[in-house]
C-alpha positions as YAML, in Angstrom:
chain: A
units: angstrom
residues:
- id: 1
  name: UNK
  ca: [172.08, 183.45, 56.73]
- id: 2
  name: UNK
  ca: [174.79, 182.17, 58.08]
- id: 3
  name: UNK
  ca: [175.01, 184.22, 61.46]
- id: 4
  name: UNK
  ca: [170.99, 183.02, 61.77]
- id: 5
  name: UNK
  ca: [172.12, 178.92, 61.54]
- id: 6
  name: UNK
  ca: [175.18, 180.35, 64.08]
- id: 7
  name: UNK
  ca: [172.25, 182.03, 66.45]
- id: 8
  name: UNK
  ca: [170.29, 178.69, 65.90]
- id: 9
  name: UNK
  ca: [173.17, 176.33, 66.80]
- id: 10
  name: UNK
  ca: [173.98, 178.48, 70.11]
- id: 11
  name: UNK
  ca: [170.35, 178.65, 70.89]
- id: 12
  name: UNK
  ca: [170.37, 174.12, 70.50]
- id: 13
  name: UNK
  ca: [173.44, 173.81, 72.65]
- id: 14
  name: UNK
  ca: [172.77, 176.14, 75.32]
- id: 15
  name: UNK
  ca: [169.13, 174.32, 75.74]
- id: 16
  name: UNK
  ca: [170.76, 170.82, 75.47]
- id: 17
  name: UNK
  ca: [174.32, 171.36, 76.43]
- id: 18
  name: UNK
  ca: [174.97, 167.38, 78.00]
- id: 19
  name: UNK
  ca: [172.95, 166.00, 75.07]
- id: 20
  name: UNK
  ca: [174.52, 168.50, 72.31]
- id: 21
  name: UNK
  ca: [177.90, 167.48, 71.28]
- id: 22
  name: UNK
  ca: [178.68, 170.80, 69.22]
- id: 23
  name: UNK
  ca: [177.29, 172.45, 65.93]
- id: 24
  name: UNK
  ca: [179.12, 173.95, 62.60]
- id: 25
  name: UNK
  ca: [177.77, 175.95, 59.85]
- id: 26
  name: UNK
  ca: [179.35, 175.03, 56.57]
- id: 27
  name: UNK
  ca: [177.79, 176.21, 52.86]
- id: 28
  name: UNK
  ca: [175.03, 177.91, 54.30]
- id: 29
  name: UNK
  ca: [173.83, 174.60, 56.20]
- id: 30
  name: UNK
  ca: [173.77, 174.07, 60.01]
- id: 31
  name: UNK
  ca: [174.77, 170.60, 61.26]
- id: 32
  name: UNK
  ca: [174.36, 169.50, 64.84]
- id: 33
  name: UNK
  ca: [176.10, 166.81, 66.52]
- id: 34
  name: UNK
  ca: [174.36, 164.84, 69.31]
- id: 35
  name: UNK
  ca: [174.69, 161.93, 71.32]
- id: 36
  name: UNK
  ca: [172.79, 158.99, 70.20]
- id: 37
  name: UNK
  ca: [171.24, 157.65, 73.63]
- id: 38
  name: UNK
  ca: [169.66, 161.21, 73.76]
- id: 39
  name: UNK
  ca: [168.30, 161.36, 70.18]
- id: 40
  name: UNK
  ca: [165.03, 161.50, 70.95]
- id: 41
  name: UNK
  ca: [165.18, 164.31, 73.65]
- id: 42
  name: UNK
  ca: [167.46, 166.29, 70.73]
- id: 43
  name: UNK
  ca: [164.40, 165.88, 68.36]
- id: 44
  name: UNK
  ca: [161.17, 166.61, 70.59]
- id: 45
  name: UNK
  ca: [163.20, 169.99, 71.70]
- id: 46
  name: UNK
  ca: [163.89, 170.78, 67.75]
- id: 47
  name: UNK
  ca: [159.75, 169.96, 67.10]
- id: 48
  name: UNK
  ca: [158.30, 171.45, 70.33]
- id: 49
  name: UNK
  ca: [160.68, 174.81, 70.83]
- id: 50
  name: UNK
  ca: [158.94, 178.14, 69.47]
- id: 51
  name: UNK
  ca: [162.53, 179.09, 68.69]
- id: 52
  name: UNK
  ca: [163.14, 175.87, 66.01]
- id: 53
  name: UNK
  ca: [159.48, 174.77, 65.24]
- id: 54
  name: UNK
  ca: [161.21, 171.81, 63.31]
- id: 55
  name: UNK
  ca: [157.98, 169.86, 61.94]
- id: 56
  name: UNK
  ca: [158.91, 168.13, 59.49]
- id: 57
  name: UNK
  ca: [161.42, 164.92, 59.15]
- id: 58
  name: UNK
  ca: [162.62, 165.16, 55.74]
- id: 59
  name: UNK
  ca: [164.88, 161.58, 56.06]
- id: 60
  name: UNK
  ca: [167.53, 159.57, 58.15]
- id: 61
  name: UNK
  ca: [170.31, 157.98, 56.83]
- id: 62
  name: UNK
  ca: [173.75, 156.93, 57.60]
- id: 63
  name: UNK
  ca: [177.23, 157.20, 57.07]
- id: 64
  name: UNK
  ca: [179.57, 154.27, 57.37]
- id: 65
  name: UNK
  ca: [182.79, 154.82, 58.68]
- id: 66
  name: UNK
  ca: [184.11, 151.51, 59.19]
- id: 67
  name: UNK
  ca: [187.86, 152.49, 60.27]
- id: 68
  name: UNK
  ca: [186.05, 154.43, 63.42]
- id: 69
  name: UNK
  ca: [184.86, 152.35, 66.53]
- id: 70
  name: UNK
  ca: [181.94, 154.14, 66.05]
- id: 71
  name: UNK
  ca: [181.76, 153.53, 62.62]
- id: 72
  name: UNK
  ca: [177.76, 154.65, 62.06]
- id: 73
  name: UNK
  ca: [176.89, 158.56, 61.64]
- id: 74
  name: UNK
  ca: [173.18, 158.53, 61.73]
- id: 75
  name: UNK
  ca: [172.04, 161.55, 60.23]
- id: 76
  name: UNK
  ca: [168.47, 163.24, 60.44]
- id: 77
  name: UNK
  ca: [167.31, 166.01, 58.12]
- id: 78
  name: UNK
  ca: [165.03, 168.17, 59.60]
- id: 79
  name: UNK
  ca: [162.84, 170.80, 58.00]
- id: 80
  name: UNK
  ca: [160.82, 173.87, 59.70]
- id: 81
  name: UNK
  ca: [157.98, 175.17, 57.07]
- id: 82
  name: UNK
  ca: [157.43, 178.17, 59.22]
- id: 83
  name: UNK
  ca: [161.00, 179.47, 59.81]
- id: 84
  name: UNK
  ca: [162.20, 177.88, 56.03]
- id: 85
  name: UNK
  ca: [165.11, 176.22, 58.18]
- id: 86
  name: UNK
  ca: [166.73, 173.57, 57.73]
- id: 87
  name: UNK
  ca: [169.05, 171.09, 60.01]
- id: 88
  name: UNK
  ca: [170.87, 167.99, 60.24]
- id: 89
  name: UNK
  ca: [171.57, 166.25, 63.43]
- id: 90
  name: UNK
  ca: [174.56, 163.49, 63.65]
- id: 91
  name: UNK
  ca: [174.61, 160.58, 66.06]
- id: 92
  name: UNK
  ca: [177.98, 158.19, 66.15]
- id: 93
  name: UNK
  ca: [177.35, 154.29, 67.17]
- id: 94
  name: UNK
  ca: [178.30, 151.03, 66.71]
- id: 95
  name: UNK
  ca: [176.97, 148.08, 64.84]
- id: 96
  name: UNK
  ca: [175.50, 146.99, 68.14]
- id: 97
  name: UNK
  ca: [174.74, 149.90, 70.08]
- id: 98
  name: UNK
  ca: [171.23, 150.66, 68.80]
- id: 99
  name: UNK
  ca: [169.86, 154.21, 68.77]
- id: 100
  name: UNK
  ca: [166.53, 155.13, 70.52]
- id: 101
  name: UNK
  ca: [163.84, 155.53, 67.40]
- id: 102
  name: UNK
  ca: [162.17, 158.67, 66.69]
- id: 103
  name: UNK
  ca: [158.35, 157.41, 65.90]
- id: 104
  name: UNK
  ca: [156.88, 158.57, 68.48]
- id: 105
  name: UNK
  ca: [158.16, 162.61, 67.59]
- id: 106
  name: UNK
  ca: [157.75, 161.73, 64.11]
- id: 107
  name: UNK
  ca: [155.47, 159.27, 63.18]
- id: 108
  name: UNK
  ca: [157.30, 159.48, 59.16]
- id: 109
  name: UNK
  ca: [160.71, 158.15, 60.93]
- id: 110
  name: UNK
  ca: [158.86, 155.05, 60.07]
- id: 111
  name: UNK
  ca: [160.17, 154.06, 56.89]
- id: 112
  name: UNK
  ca: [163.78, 155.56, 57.42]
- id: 113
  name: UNK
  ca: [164.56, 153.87, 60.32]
- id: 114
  name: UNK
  ca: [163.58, 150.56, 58.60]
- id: 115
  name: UNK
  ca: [165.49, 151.74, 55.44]
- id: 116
  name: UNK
  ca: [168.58, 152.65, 57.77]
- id: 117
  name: UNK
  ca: [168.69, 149.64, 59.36]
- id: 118
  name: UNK
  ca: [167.61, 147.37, 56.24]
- id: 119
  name: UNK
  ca: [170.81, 149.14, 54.10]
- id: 120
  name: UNK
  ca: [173.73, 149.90, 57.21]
- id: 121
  name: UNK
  ca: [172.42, 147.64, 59.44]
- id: 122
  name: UNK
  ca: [172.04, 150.83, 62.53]
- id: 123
  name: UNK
  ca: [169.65, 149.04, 65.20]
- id: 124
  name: UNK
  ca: [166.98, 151.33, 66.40]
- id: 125
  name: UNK
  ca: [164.95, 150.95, 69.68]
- id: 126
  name: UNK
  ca: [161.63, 151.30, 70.07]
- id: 127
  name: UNK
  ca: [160.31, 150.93, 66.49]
- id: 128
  name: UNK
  ca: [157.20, 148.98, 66.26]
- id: 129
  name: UNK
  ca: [158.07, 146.91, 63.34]
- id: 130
  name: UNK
  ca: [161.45, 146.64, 62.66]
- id: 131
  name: UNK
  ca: [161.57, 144.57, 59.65]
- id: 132
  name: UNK
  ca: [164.11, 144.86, 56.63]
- id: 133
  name: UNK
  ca: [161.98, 146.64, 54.03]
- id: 134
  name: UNK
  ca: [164.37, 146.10, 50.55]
- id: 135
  name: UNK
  ca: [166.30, 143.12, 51.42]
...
């Protein structure tokens, strides 16, 4: 399984190699690390690509690092029914440096962006109604 997510990861940064930051496979579970400004390129090549096939967004969150100057991982979860794969893809910013929004690959990036910013306080361009949803 392993030297399948290691295939996978090679196959992501050769296609995207200025927007692809680098990939590891750890446990059995294959992370990619991209750069925020080109999220949404990142995520129509893991949905479109016969190779990925990537349909489903299972949820973004993020990780708050608050000692970094980019102190925000935004993380994706990504699922692909077809292949039974599944990826996460990590994007570093700041508190104002907002990252591009996803809706318009995946129209369920909705909610998480909303709860993302809402809870960590990521801004995300592009979303149609970017209200706080719990607070």
């Amino acid at each position: 399984m392993d030297e399948m997510l290691d295939r996978l990861g090679q196959t992501i940064k050769i296609a995207l190699p200025t927007s692809v930051i680098g990939y590891e496979v750890v446990c059995g579970e294959l992370t990619v690390s991209a750069k925020a400004a080109d999220i949404v390129k990142v995520a129509t090549f893991l949905h479109d690509d016969p190779a990925c096939q990537f349909i489903c967004i299972i949820d973004i969150t993020a990780v708050d690092r608050p000692s970094r100057e980019q102190r925000f991982d935004v993380v994706y979860h990504f699922l692909s029914p077809r292949l039974n794969h599944r990826i996460r893809v990590k994007a570093a910013t700041d508190e104002v440096t907002p990252v591009p929004s996803l809706i318009d690959v995946f129209r369920g990036a909705d909610w998480f962006e909303r709860e993302t910013y809402d809870l960590y306080g990521v801004l995300f361009t592009g979303h149609p109604d970017m209200r706080r949803i719990l607070t």
